[in-house]
Amino acid sequence: MENHVIQYQTVHFNLNGKDTERTVDVRASLTDMLREDYRMTSVKKGCEVGECGACTVLIDGKAFNSCIYLAVWAEGKNIRTLEGLLGPNGELSDIQQAFVDEAAIQCGFCTPGFVLTAVEILESGQEYTDEELRKLLSGHLCRCTGYENILRAVKTTMYRRLGKPMPAE
Amino acid sequence: MYDLKALYQAGTVAEAVALRLAHPEAHIIAGGSDVLVQMREGKRAGVELISIQGLDELRGVSMEADGTLRIGSLTSFSHITRDPLIRKHLNVLGEAVDQVGGPQIRNIGTIGGNTCNGVTSADSASTLFAYDAIVELTGPDGVRRQPIGEFYIKAGKVDLREGEIQTAILIPKDSYERTFGHYIKYAMRNAMDIATLGTSVNVRLSADKKTVERARVAFGVAGPVPLRAETAEQAAAGQPVSLQLAETFAQAVKADINPRDSWRAAKDFRMHIAVESAKRAFLESVKLAGGVL
Ligand SMILES: Cc1cc2nc3c(=O)[nH]c(=O)nc-3n(C[C@H](O)[C@H](O)[C@H](O)COP(=O)(O)OP(=O)(O)OC[C@H]3O[C@@H](n4cnc5c(N)ncnc54)[C@H](O)[C@@H]3O)c2cc1C
Ligand code: FES
Ligand code: FES
């Protein structure tokens, strides 16, 4: 560490609909900045090497692992975390409620990441097969639920948003 | 916090080249899905980084006047798979990179990083070898173009010279036109796994679809760097389309490949799946090209 020069940089971005700026250490990951500077504690530190998806956030509408993303790369981006899905009085969004209803949560550590990937899937407005949904969700690990209920939560919300009945399983 | 010593951010290709010359010890970071992971593992601990993440000029796929497909080095895997030019002319590449990691990795990982890491299992590499891709490098003396087979020096080492960055991957028209290809990634899991073997085949059939004009096959993890199996290609060229030809072609790959034993798979097993994958990918390519078997 002796020869390390502490380097800071100011980043300007939009977080959950609000423009913001912060001066951050260039060594920070996006997870570090969101958790430490913004108290967005839905962004979990799981593996921190891109394997588990617990740190997933939406950047310009797409899912990224914030643990392998430099905080300074946030410059000019629109970033969304789970906190941004809540209504004005803390109401759960439809996809969060579906995770509750389908018992797709046990310890909850993987849940924010899964929900954000689900948001990207749902916002595409497309109808996906089970096989496609499994592939779209495959960047997340869950050590508790066995995935079936998670898949069902995403699927029921997809059909609800599309205004179509859910096909019989 | 990552254990990095300093970060330099390039805003243009010229700036990136200048930073490379000013900081020859620094490592380039594009999407960071190799670099940041290796930094966490301690392999690149304490290094200086030159970030090229901001070089939007290197993102996207376009067609040059002579029909060459140009893929900017910072184009992400998910972008390549969605891209209309790729879907139309080089669908097998989109199909191959759609098997990298999981969705989040495909949003951040770039084709430049996937080829500059020099890794034999890189899911884009075998298809790029099978199409004789040209690597475009930009350095202090301007632009240099090099066939992908010469770009790879040895495992983990590519021919990036002083001050250079990779700026594009080019696929010439005479290489991709009228071809149909198929990629098979053999791995233990469907997602988030590194290939035990990657096989990319493409064929060009005669107008009546009865003869193979040209067949190409390249592998990842069949040697220390990705490689073409030219004996098999020669065995198929000019031959009538048939099931027997698929068998002959597939058996011939054994002359050119040299897989090794690793914890992922034994050498014999890799040999076996190379032959089987070559056969299946050949048959699928012929079908896509409209050939009747
Ligand atoms: C969880 C996980 C799963 C993965 N799964 C797969 C998989 O299934 N298949 C697969 O192929 N890969 C996989 N990878 C590896 C990685 O995502 C890819 O190799 C990716 O293409 C790297 O691109 P990048 O832009 O992130 O590279 P970086 O990490 O930024 O760079 C990789 C290397 O290339 C150099 N470099 C990058 N761009 C340039 C350039 N333009 N000019 C000069 N040098 C450059 C860097 O210095 C570095 O040495 C996985 C990674 C993770 C974390
Ligand atoms: S914590 Fe980022 S992928 Fe596991
Ligand atoms: S609910 Fe515990 S990891 Fe998914």
Short mmCIF file of C-alpha atoms and ligand atoms in Angstrom, two decimals:
data_model
loop_
_atom_site.label_atom_id
_atom_site.label_comp_id
_atom_site.label_asym_id
_atom_site.label_seq_id
_atom_site.Cartn_x
_atom_site.Cartn_y
_atom_site.Cartn_z
CA MET A 1 0.00 0.00 0.00
CA GLU A 2 2.98 2.39 0.50
CA ASN A 3 3.03 3.49 -3.09
CA HIS A 4 -0.70 3.95 -3.44
CA VAL A 5 -1.81 7.48 -4.20
CA ILE A 6 -5.34 8.03 -2.97
CA GLN A 7 -7.30 9.15 -5.96
CA TYR A 8 -10.83 10.54 -5.86
CA GLN A 9 -13.23 11.35 -8.62
CA THR A 10 -16.66 12.97 -8.74
CA VAL A 11 -19.39 10.98 -10.47
CA HIS A 12 -22.75 12.36 -11.57
CA PHE A 13 -25.58 9.92 -12.16
CA ASN A 14 -29.25 9.27 -11.59
CA LEU A 15 -30.16 6.93 -8.76
CA ASN A 16 -33.74 5.66 -8.57
CA GLY A 17 -35.03 8.70 -10.44
CA LYS A 18 -32.99 11.39 -8.67
CA ASP A 19 -29.91 13.12 -10.06
CA THR A 20 -27.00 12.88 -7.69
CA GLU A 21 -23.24 13.26 -7.46
CA ARG A 22 -20.58 11.88 -5.15
CA THR A 23 -16.86 12.08 -4.87
CA VAL A 24 -15.60 8.52 -4.59
CA ASP A 25 -12.35 6.66 -4.20
CA VAL A 26 -11.51 5.26 -7.65
CA ARG A 27 -10.92 1.86 -6.02
CA ALA A 28 -14.59 1.56 -5.06
CA SER A 29 -16.90 -0.88 -6.80
CA LEU A 30 -20.41 0.24 -7.62
CA THR A 31 -21.58 -2.04 -4.78
CA ASP A 32 -19.28 -0.19 -2.37
CA MET A 33 -20.60 3.22 -3.44
CA LEU A 34 -24.28 2.24 -3.36
CA ARG A 35 -24.03 0.60 0.05
CA GLU A 36 -21.59 2.93 1.81
CA ASP A 37 -22.48 6.32 0.34
CA TYR A 38 -26.18 5.82 -0.36
CA ARG A 39 -27.19 3.14 2.17
CA MET A 40 -28.76 1.10 -0.60
CA THR A 41 -28.40 -2.05 1.44
CA SER A 42 -30.56 -4.11 -0.91
CA VAL A 43 -27.40 -4.37 -3.02
CA LYS A 44 -25.81 -7.42 -1.41
CA LYS A 45 -22.21 -8.47 -1.22
CA GLY A 46 -22.33 -12.16 -2.06
CA CYS A 47 -19.39 -13.63 -3.95
CA GLU A 48 -18.02 -10.28 -5.20
CA VAL A 49 -16.66 -12.03 -8.31
CA GLY A 50 -19.65 -11.97 -10.66
CA GLU A 51 -20.94 -15.48 -9.95
CA CYS A 52 -24.04 -15.10 -7.76
CA GLY A 53 -26.03 -12.02 -8.85
CA ALA A 54 -26.78 -10.82 -5.29
CA CYS A 55 -25.35 -7.39 -6.16
CA THR A 56 -27.41 -6.94 -9.35
CA VAL A 57 -28.60 -3.43 -10.20
CA LEU A 58 -30.17 -2.01 -13.36
CA ILE A 59 -27.94 0.32 -15.34
CA ASP A 60 -29.79 2.07 -18.16
CA GLY A 61 -32.45 -0.63 -17.87
CA LYS A 62 -30.12 -3.66 -18.03
CA ALA A 63 -28.96 -5.98 -15.27
CA PHE A 64 -25.32 -5.74 -14.20
CA ASN A 65 -23.34 -7.21 -11.33
CA SER A 66 -22.34 -4.11 -9.37
CA CYS A 67 -19.51 -6.01 -7.65
CA ILE A 68 -17.49 -6.14 -10.87
CA TYR A 69 -18.23 -2.59 -11.99
CA LEU A 70 -16.14 0.42 -11.02
CA ALA A 71 -18.08 3.10 -9.15
CA VAL A 72 -16.61 5.79 -11.45
CA TRP A 73 -18.22 4.07 -14.45
CA ALA A 74 -21.59 5.23 -13.08
CA GLU A 75 -20.94 8.64 -14.64
CA GLY A 76 -23.99 9.72 -16.65
CA LYS A 77 -25.89 6.48 -16.03
CA ASN A 78 -29.39 5.75 -14.77
CA ILE A 79 -29.09 3.30 -11.91
CA ARG A 80 -31.94 1.50 -10.21
CA THR A 81 -31.88 -0.60 -7.06
CA LEU A 82 -34.63 -2.45 -5.26
CA GLU A 83 -35.30 0.63 -3.10
CA GLY A 84 -36.50 2.41 -6.24
CA LEU A 85 -39.33 -0.07 -6.78
CA LEU A 86 -41.22 0.89 -3.64
CA GLY A 87 -44.27 3.17 -3.80
CA PRO A 88 -44.34 6.58 -2.03
CA ASN A 89 -45.41 5.01 1.28
CA GLY A 90 -43.16 2.00 1.01
CA GLU A 91 -45.72 -0.13 -0.87
CA LEU A 92 -44.31 -3.21 -2.57
CA SER A 93 -44.35 -3.35 -6.36
CA ASP A 94 -46.26 -6.17 -8.10
CA ILE A 95 -43.14 -8.26 -8.65
CA GLN A 96 -42.04 -7.94 -5.01
CA GLN A 97 -45.54 -8.91 -3.84
CA ALA A 98 -45.43 -11.91 -6.18
CA PHE A 99 -42.20 -13.09 -4.53
CA VAL A 100 -44.02 -12.92 -1.17
CA ASP A 101 -47.17 -14.63 -2.47
CA GLU A 102 -45.29 -17.45 -4.18
CA ALA A 103 -42.99 -18.05 -1.19
CA ALA A 104 -40.05 -17.27 -3.45
CA ILE A 105 -38.09 -15.88 -0.50
CA GLN A 106 -36.48 -17.71 2.38
CA CYS A 107 -33.39 -16.00 3.77
CA GLY A 108 -33.86 -13.20 1.22
CA PHE A 109 -30.21 -12.63 0.38
CA CYS A 110 -30.67 -13.36 -3.31
CA THR A 111 -34.06 -11.67 -3.60
CA PRO A 112 -33.18 -8.06 -4.50
CA GLY A 113 -30.97 -9.28 -7.33
CA PHE A 114 -33.58 -11.66 -8.69
CA VAL A 115 -36.26 -8.97 -8.49
CA LEU A 116 -34.17 -6.50 -10.50
CA THR A 117 -33.47 -9.04 -13.24
CA ALA A 118 -37.21 -9.77 -13.18
CA VAL A 119 -37.90 -6.04 -13.67
CA GLU A 120 -35.72 -6.05 -16.80
CA ILE A 121 -37.58 -9.12 -18.06
CA LEU A 122 -41.00 -7.62 -17.32
CA GLU A 123 -40.20 -4.22 -18.79
CA SER A 124 -39.31 -5.84 -22.12
CA GLY A 125 -43.07 -6.42 -22.48
CA GLN A 126 -42.37 -9.80 -24.07
CA GLU A 127 -43.84 -13.18 -23.32
CA TYR A 128 -41.22 -15.82 -22.57
CA THR A 129 -41.40 -19.59 -22.28
CA ASP A 130 -40.30 -21.28 -19.05
CA GLU A 131 -37.08 -22.30 -20.73
CA GLU A 132 -36.36 -18.72 -21.77
CA LEU A 133 -37.19 -17.43 -18.28
CA ARG A 134 -34.82 -19.94 -16.73
CA LYS A 135 -32.05 -18.75 -19.00
CA LEU A 136 -32.82 -15.10 -18.26
CA LEU A 137 -32.67 -15.81 -14.52
CA SER A 138 -29.57 -18.00 -14.70
CA GLY A 139 -27.17 -15.28 -13.51
CA HIS A 140 -28.46 -15.64 -9.94
CA LEU A 141 -27.81 -18.22 -7.28
CA CYS A 142 -30.29 -19.03 -4.54
CA ARG A 143 -29.19 -21.40 -1.79
CA CYS A 144 -32.63 -21.73 -0.20
CA THR A 145 -35.69 -21.90 -2.44
CA GLY A 146 -34.81 -24.35 -5.19
CA TYR A 147 -35.79 -21.75 -7.83
CA GLU A 148 -39.24 -23.09 -8.73
CA ASN A 149 -41.12 -20.51 -6.70
CA ILE A 150 -38.92 -17.73 -8.04
CA LEU A 151 -39.69 -18.81 -11.58
CA ARG A 152 -43.40 -18.89 -10.75
CA ALA A 153 -43.31 -15.39 -9.20
CA VAL A 154 -41.76 -13.96 -12.36
CA LYS A 155 -44.08 -15.92 -14.60
CA THR A 156 -47.32 -14.95 -12.83
CA THR A 157 -46.29 -11.28 -12.87
CA MET A 158 -45.37 -11.52 -16.55
CA TYR A 159 -48.83 -12.88 -17.44
CA ARG A 160 -50.56 -10.38 -15.17
CA ARG A 161 -48.77 -7.48 -16.83
CA LEU A 162 -49.48 -8.89 -20.29
CA GLY A 163 -53.15 -9.16 -19.32
CA LYS A 164 -53.20 -12.85 -20.23
CA PRO A 165 -54.26 -15.82 -18.18
CA MET A 166 -51.43 -17.94 -16.82
CA PRO A 167 -51.30 -21.23 -18.74
CA ALA A 168 -51.95 -24.37 -16.70
CA GLU A 169 -48.72 -25.90 -15.40
CA MET B 1 -12.52 -1.61 -2.69
CA TYR B 2 -10.32 -3.10 -5.35
CA ASP B 3 -6.63 -3.31 -4.69
CA LEU B 4 -5.58 -1.06 -7.55
CA LYS B 5 -2.74 1.40 -7.49
CA ALA B 6 -4.04 4.00 -9.92
CA LEU B 7 -6.81 4.39 -12.47
CA TYR B 8 -6.48 6.27 -15.74
CA GLN B 9 -9.59 6.79 -17.80
CA ALA B 10 -9.38 7.20 -21.57
CA GLY B 11 -12.02 9.25 -23.39
CA THR B 12 -10.81 8.54 -26.92
CA VAL B 13 -8.71 5.90 -28.68
CA ALA B 14 -5.89 8.45 -29.04
CA GLU B 15 -5.97 9.08 -25.30
CA ALA B 16 -5.89 5.37 -24.60
CA VAL B 17 -2.79 4.99 -26.77
CA ALA B 18 -1.13 7.97 -25.05
CA LEU B 19 -1.94 6.49 -21.62
CA ARG B 20 -0.51 3.13 -22.72
CA LEU B 21 2.76 4.81 -23.70
CA ALA B 22 2.87 6.91 -20.52
CA HIS B 23 2.12 3.93 -18.24
CA PRO B 24 3.55 0.83 -19.91
CA GLU B 25 3.05 -1.26 -16.75
CA ALA B 26 -0.66 -0.49 -16.50
CA HIS B 27 -3.28 -3.09 -17.47
CA ILE B 28 -6.16 -2.28 -19.79
CA ILE B 29 -9.64 -2.73 -18.39
CA ALA B 30 -12.63 -2.90 -20.75
CA GLY B 31 -15.69 -4.56 -19.14
CA GLY B 32 -13.57 -5.80 -16.23
CA SER B 33 -15.19 -9.24 -15.97
CA ASP B 34 -11.75 -10.86 -16.14
CA VAL B 35 -9.61 -8.04 -14.74
CA LEU B 36 -11.68 -7.20 -11.64
CA VAL B 37 -12.19 -10.86 -10.77
CA GLN B 38 -8.46 -11.51 -11.05
CA MET B 39 -7.79 -8.45 -8.94
CA ARG B 40 -10.07 -9.84 -6.22
CA GLU B 41 -8.23 -13.16 -6.49
CA GLY B 42 -4.98 -11.29 -5.88
CA LYS B 43 -3.55 -12.07 -9.33
CA ARG B 44 -3.50 -8.48 -10.46
CA ALA B 45 -3.36 -6.94 -7.00
CA GLY B 46 -1.81 -3.50 -6.79
CA VAL B 47 -1.66 -2.84 -10.55
CA GLU B 48 -2.46 0.37 -12.39
CA LEU B 49 -5.45 0.28 -14.71
CA ILE B 50 -6.25 2.12 -17.92
CA SER B 51 -10.02 2.08 -18.34
CA ILE B 52 -11.30 2.07 -21.92
CA GLN B 53 -14.90 1.52 -20.76
CA GLY B 54 -15.79 5.07 -21.82
CA LEU B 55 -14.76 4.64 -25.48
CA ASP B 56 -18.25 4.56 -27.01
CA GLU B 57 -16.67 4.84 -30.46
CA LEU B 58 -15.61 1.19 -30.06
CA ARG B 59 -19.16 -0.07 -29.39
CA GLY B 60 -21.37 -1.53 -32.07
CA VAL B 61 -21.44 -3.55 -35.28
CA SER B 62 -21.31 -2.00 -38.74
CA MET B 63 -20.68 -2.95 -42.34
CA GLU B 64 -17.86 -1.34 -44.27
CA ALA B 65 -18.17 -0.35 -47.95
CA ASP B 66 -16.59 -3.62 -49.13
CA GLY B 67 -19.00 -5.71 -47.04
CA THR B 68 -16.59 -6.37 -44.17
CA LEU B 69 -18.40 -6.80 -40.86
CA ARG B 70 -16.83 -4.60 -38.22
CA ILE B 71 -17.38 -5.40 -34.55
CA GLY B 72 -16.04 -2.69 -32.24
CA SER B 73 -13.88 -4.20 -29.49
CA LEU B 74 -16.08 -2.86 -26.68
CA THR B 75 -19.26 -4.40 -28.06
CA SER B 76 -20.84 -6.52 -25.33
CA PHE B 77 -21.97 -10.11 -25.83
CA SER B 78 -25.65 -9.26 -25.40
CA HIS B 79 -25.31 -6.46 -27.96
CA ILE B 80 -23.72 -8.86 -30.49
CA THR B 81 -26.48 -11.44 -30.05
CA ARG B 82 -29.20 -8.81 -30.61
CA ASP B 83 -27.49 -7.02 -33.47
CA PRO B 84 -29.38 -7.22 -36.81
CA LEU B 85 -26.20 -7.43 -38.96
CA ILE B 86 -24.88 -10.32 -36.86
CA ARG B 87 -28.22 -12.09 -36.97
CA LYS B 88 -28.32 -11.78 -40.72
CA HIS B 89 -24.74 -12.57 -41.68
CA LEU B 90 -23.01 -14.27 -38.75
CA ASN B 91 -25.72 -15.73 -36.56
CA VAL B 92 -23.41 -18.40 -35.19
CA LEU B 93 -21.34 -15.74 -33.43
CA GLY B 94 -24.43 -14.33 -31.69
CA GLU B 95 -25.39 -17.86 -30.73
CA ALA B 96 -21.92 -18.59 -29.33
CA VAL B 97 -21.61 -15.48 -27.19
CA ASP B 98 -25.15 -16.01 -25.88
CA GLN B 99 -23.67 -18.98 -24.02
CA VAL B 100 -21.14 -16.93 -22.05
CA GLY B 101 -21.71 -16.88 -18.25
CA GLY B 102 -25.15 -15.49 -17.45
CA PRO B 103 -27.14 -12.42 -18.54
CA GLN B 104 -25.27 -9.92 -16.35
CA ILE B 105 -21.88 -11.16 -17.61
CA ARG B 106 -23.13 -10.89 -21.20
CA ASN B 107 -24.09 -7.26 -20.56
CA ILE B 108 -20.62 -6.27 -19.34
CA GLY B 109 -18.22 -8.69 -21.09
CA THR B 110 -16.77 -7.46 -24.39
CA ILE B 111 -15.53 -9.28 -27.47
CA GLY B 112 -12.24 -7.35 -27.18
CA GLY B 113 -11.70 -8.67 -23.66
CA ASN B 114 -12.69 -12.17 -24.74
CA THR B 115 -9.95 -12.22 -27.40
CA CYS B 116 -7.26 -10.14 -25.65
CA ASN B 117 -7.27 -12.44 -22.61
CA GLY B 118 -5.73 -15.15 -24.83
CA VAL B 119 -7.89 -17.81 -23.21
CA THR B 120 -8.60 -20.99 -25.19
CA SER B 121 -12.08 -21.47 -23.69
CA ALA B 122 -13.30 -18.00 -24.74
CA ASP B 123 -16.72 -18.62 -26.27
CA SER B 124 -16.28 -16.13 -29.12
CA ALA B 125 -12.85 -17.32 -30.18
CA SER B 126 -13.54 -20.56 -32.02
CA THR B 127 -16.14 -18.90 -34.26
CA LEU B 128 -13.75 -16.03 -34.97
CA PHE B 129 -11.04 -18.56 -35.90
CA ALA B 130 -13.48 -20.47 -38.10
CA TYR B 131 -14.20 -17.24 -40.01
CA ASP B 132 -10.58 -16.10 -40.33
CA ALA B 133 -11.35 -12.93 -38.40
CA ILE B 134 -8.93 -10.03 -38.61
CA VAL B 135 -7.93 -8.25 -35.42
CA GLU B 136 -7.57 -4.49 -35.70
CA LEU B 137 -5.04 -2.91 -33.35
CA THR B 138 -4.47 0.80 -32.96
CA GLY B 139 -1.18 2.10 -31.60
CA PRO B 140 1.22 5.02 -31.82
CA ASP B 141 1.97 4.27 -35.48
CA GLY B 142 -1.65 3.94 -36.49
CA VAL B 143 -3.72 0.90 -37.34
CA ARG B 144 -2.41 -2.63 -37.83
CA ARG B 145 -4.47 -5.59 -38.98
CA GLN B 146 -3.58 -9.14 -38.13
CA PRO B 147 -5.21 -12.53 -38.79
CA ILE B 148 -6.64 -13.87 -35.54
CA GLY B 149 -4.55 -17.06 -35.76
CA GLU B 150 -1.38 -14.96 -35.56
CA PHE B 151 -2.76 -12.70 -32.82
CA TYR B 152 -2.68 -15.58 -30.33
CA ILE B 153 0.91 -16.29 -29.28
CA LYS B 154 0.40 -18.80 -26.47
CA ALA B 155 -2.02 -19.50 -23.65
CA GLY B 156 -2.88 -16.16 -22.06
CA LYS B 157 -0.63 -14.17 -24.41
CA VAL B 158 -1.65 -12.22 -27.51
CA ASP B 159 0.30 -9.97 -29.84
CA LEU B 160 -0.50 -6.60 -28.28
CA ARG B 161 2.46 -4.31 -28.81
CA GLU B 162 3.70 -1.19 -27.08
CA GLY B 163 1.01 1.47 -26.85
CA GLU B 164 -1.61 -0.64 -28.65
CA ILE B 165 -5.21 -1.43 -27.91
CA GLN B 166 -7.50 -3.68 -29.87
CA THR B 167 -10.10 -1.54 -31.63
CA ALA B 168 -12.14 -3.99 -33.74
CA ILE B 169 -12.69 -7.50 -34.99
CA LEU B 170 -13.28 -7.67 -38.74
CA ILE B 171 -14.91 -10.45 -40.73
CA PRO B 172 -14.30 -10.14 -44.47
CA LYS B 173 -17.26 -10.65 -46.78
CA ASP B 174 -15.68 -13.50 -48.74
CA SER B 175 -15.36 -15.30 -45.43
CA TYR B 176 -18.94 -15.02 -44.16
CA GLU B 177 -21.06 -14.73 -47.30
CA ARG B 178 -23.39 -17.62 -48.06
CA THR B 179 -22.21 -19.50 -44.96
CA PHE B 180 -24.26 -21.06 -42.18
CA GLY B 181 -22.75 -22.13 -38.93
CA HIS B 182 -23.40 -23.71 -35.58
CA TYR B 183 -21.58 -23.55 -32.23
CA ILE B 184 -21.64 -26.23 -29.56
CA LYS B 185 -20.44 -25.42 -26.07
CA TYR B 186 -19.87 -28.58 -24.10
CA ALA B 187 -19.96 -27.74 -20.39
CA MET B 188 -21.18 -29.31 -17.18
CA ARG B 189 -23.94 -26.74 -16.65
CA ASN B 190 -26.13 -24.79 -19.06
CA ALA B 191 -25.21 -21.43 -17.55
CA MET B 192 -22.32 -19.89 -15.63
CA ASP B 193 -19.81 -22.48 -16.74
CA ILE B 194 -16.62 -22.44 -18.77
CA ALA B 195 -16.49 -24.65 -21.86
CA THR B 196 -14.96 -28.09 -21.51
CA LEU B 197 -14.80 -27.86 -25.29
CA GLY B 198 -16.13 -25.30 -27.78
CA THR B 199 -16.78 -26.30 -31.40
CA SER B 200 -17.68 -23.89 -34.18
CA VAL B 201 -18.48 -25.16 -37.67
CA ASN B 202 -19.67 -23.33 -40.77
CA VAL B 203 -20.35 -24.47 -44.31
CA ARG B 204 -20.95 -22.95 -47.72
CA LEU B 205 -22.92 -25.17 -50.10
CA SER B 206 -23.10 -25.06 -53.89
CA ALA B 207 -26.13 -23.39 -55.51
CA ASP B 208 -27.93 -26.74 -55.83
CA LYS B 209 -27.11 -27.45 -52.14
CA LYS B 210 -25.65 -30.82 -53.07
CA THR B 211 -21.95 -30.10 -52.60
CA VAL B 212 -19.92 -28.62 -49.76
CA GLU B 213 -17.95 -25.79 -51.34
CA ARG B 214 -16.20 -24.90 -48.12
CA ALA B 215 -16.33 -26.19 -44.57
CA ARG B 216 -14.65 -24.67 -41.56
CA VAL B 217 -14.17 -25.94 -38.05
CA ALA B 218 -12.40 -24.44 -35.07
CA PHE B 219 -12.18 -25.44 -31.43
CA GLY B 220 -11.63 -23.89 -28.05
CA VAL B 221 -9.94 -26.00 -25.35
CA ALA B 222 -8.57 -28.46 -27.93
CA GLY B 223 -5.13 -26.91 -27.46
CA PRO B 224 -3.47 -24.10 -25.49
CA VAL B 225 -5.07 -21.51 -27.79
CA PRO B 226 -8.12 -21.77 -30.08
CA LEU B 227 -7.33 -23.62 -33.32
CA ARG B 228 -8.67 -24.61 -36.74
CA ALA B 229 -8.80 -28.23 -37.85
CA GLU B 230 -7.71 -27.87 -41.47
CA THR B 231 -7.40 -31.57 -42.21
CA ALA B 232 -11.13 -31.90 -41.61
CA GLU B 233 -11.86 -28.81 -43.68
CA GLN B 234 -9.90 -30.23 -46.62
CA ALA B 235 -11.63 -33.59 -46.26
CA ALA B 236 -15.01 -31.93 -46.76
CA ALA B 237 -14.22 -29.35 -49.44
CA GLY B 238 -15.79 -30.15 -52.80
CA GLN B 239 -17.51 -33.29 -51.50
CA PRO B 240 -21.15 -34.22 -51.96
CA VAL B 241 -23.35 -33.59 -48.92
CA SER B 242 -23.99 -36.85 -47.08
CA LEU B 243 -24.14 -38.42 -43.65
CA GLN B 244 -20.95 -40.26 -44.48
CA LEU B 245 -19.24 -36.95 -45.17
CA ALA B 246 -20.21 -35.71 -41.71
CA GLU B 247 -18.52 -38.78 -40.24
CA THR B 248 -15.37 -38.41 -42.36
CA PHE B 249 -15.14 -34.71 -41.54
CA ALA B 250 -15.59 -35.33 -37.81
CA GLN B 251 -13.03 -38.14 -37.62
CA ALA B 252 -10.49 -35.98 -39.45
CA VAL B 253 -10.45 -33.34 -36.70
CA LYS B 254 -8.36 -35.75 -34.64
CA ALA B 255 -5.37 -35.04 -36.87
CA ASP B 256 -5.24 -31.40 -35.82
CA ILE B 257 -6.31 -31.13 -32.21
CA ASN B 258 -4.29 -31.63 -29.09
CA PRO B 259 -6.44 -31.40 -25.98
CA ARG B 260 -4.98 -32.03 -22.57
CA ASP B 261 -6.02 -33.62 -19.32
CA SER B 262 -7.43 -31.16 -16.82
CA TRP B 263 -9.70 -31.35 -13.82
CA ARG B 264 -12.58 -30.47 -16.13
CA ALA B 265 -12.09 -33.43 -18.45
CA ALA B 266 -9.60 -36.06 -19.54
CA LYS B 267 -7.82 -35.83 -22.88
CA ASP B 268 -9.59 -38.92 -24.28
CA PHE B 269 -12.95 -37.51 -23.33
CA ARG B 270 -12.18 -34.18 -24.98
CA MET B 271 -11.11 -36.08 -28.14
CA HIS B 272 -14.40 -37.93 -28.08
CA ILE B 273 -16.57 -34.85 -27.66
CA ALA B 274 -14.55 -33.00 -30.31
CA VAL B 275 -15.44 -35.64 -32.91
CA GLU B 276 -19.05 -35.86 -31.81
CA SER B 277 -19.50 -32.08 -31.62
CA ALA B 278 -17.86 -31.58 -35.02
CA LYS B 279 -20.28 -34.07 -36.53
CA ARG B 280 -23.36 -32.55 -34.93
CA ALA B 281 -22.33 -28.99 -35.69
CA PHE B 282 -21.56 -29.97 -39.30
CA LEU B 283 -24.96 -31.62 -39.75
CA GLU B 284 -26.73 -28.65 -38.21
CA SER B 285 -24.81 -26.21 -40.41
CA VAL B 286 -25.68 -28.20 -43.53
CA LYS B 287 -29.35 -28.17 -42.51
CA LEU B 288 -29.28 -24.43 -41.89
CA ALA B 289 -27.73 -23.99 -45.34
CA GLY B 290 -30.64 -25.88 -46.89
CA GLY B 291 -28.75 -29.08 -47.60
CA VAL B 292 -30.69 -32.34 -47.69
CA LEU B 293 -29.29 -35.35 -45.87
C1 LIG C 1 -18.96 -15.22 -13.62
C2 LIG C 1 -18.22 -15.19 -14.92
C3 LIG C 1 -18.53 -16.10 -15.91
C4 LIG C 1 -17.84 -16.09 -17.12
N1 LIG C 1 -18.19 -16.99 -18.08
C5 LIG C 1 -17.56 -16.98 -19.27
C6 LIG C 1 -17.94 -17.90 -20.30
O1 LIG C 1 -18.86 -18.71 -20.14
N2 LIG C 1 -17.28 -17.84 -21.49
C7 LIG C 1 -16.28 -16.95 -21.71
O2 LIG C 1 -15.74 -16.93 -22.81
N3 LIG C 1 -15.89 -16.07 -20.76
C8 LIG C 1 -16.50 -16.07 -19.54
N4 LIG C 1 -16.12 -15.19 -18.56
C9 LIG C 1 -14.94 -14.35 -18.77
C10 LIG C 1 -15.17 -12.92 -19.27
O3 LIG C 1 -16.49 -12.48 -19.02
C11 LIG C 1 -14.90 -12.78 -20.76
O4 LIG C 1 -13.60 -13.22 -21.06
C12 LIG C 1 -15.08 -11.35 -21.27
O5 LIG C 1 -15.09 -11.37 -22.67
C13 LIG C 1 -14.01 -10.40 -20.82
O6 LIG C 1 -14.30 -9.14 -21.39
P1 LIG C 1 -14.13 -7.81 -20.53
O7 LIG C 1 -14.42 -6.67 -21.41
O8 LIG C 1 -14.91 -7.91 -19.28
O9 LIG C 1 -12.58 -7.93 -20.24
P2 LIG C 1 -11.59 -7.27 -19.18
O10 LIG C 1 -11.67 -8.00 -17.91
O11 LIG C 1 -11.78 -5.80 -19.16
O12 LIG C 1 -10.21 -7.60 -19.94
C14 LIG C 1 -9.78 -8.91 -20.23
C15 LIG C 1 -8.35 -8.88 -20.75
O13 LIG C 1 -8.27 -8.29 -22.04
C16 LIG C 1 -7.52 -7.07 -22.03
N5 LIG C 1 -8.30 -6.16 -22.88
C17 LIG C 1 -9.66 -5.99 -22.85
N6 LIG C 1 -10.05 -5.19 -23.86
C18 LIG C 1 -8.92 -4.84 -24.54
C19 LIG C 1 -8.70 -4.04 -25.71
N7 LIG C 1 -9.71 -3.47 -26.40
N8 LIG C 1 -7.43 -3.89 -26.16
C20 LIG C 1 -6.40 -4.50 -25.48
N9 LIG C 1 -6.56 -5.28 -24.38
C21 LIG C 1 -7.81 -5.46 -23.92
C22 LIG C 1 -7.38 -6.69 -20.58
O14 LIG C 1 -6.18 -6.01 -20.35
C23 LIG C 1 -7.40 -8.06 -19.91
O15 LIG C 1 -6.13 -8.65 -19.98
C24 LIG C 1 -16.81 -15.15 -17.33
C25 LIG C 1 -16.50 -14.21 -16.33
C26 LIG C 1 -17.18 -14.23 -15.13
C27 LIG C 1 -16.85 -13.22 -14.08
S1 FES C 2 -21.77 -10.35 -5.30
FE1 FES C 2 -21.77 -9.67 -7.33
S2 FES C 2 -22.19 -11.45 -8.43
FE2 FES C 2 -21.95 -12.20 -6.40
S1 FES C 3 -33.69 -17.08 -0.43
FE1 FES C 3 -31.82 -17.55 0.56
S2 FES C 3 -30.42 -17.41 -1.11
FE2 FES C 3 -32.30 -17.23 -2.07
#
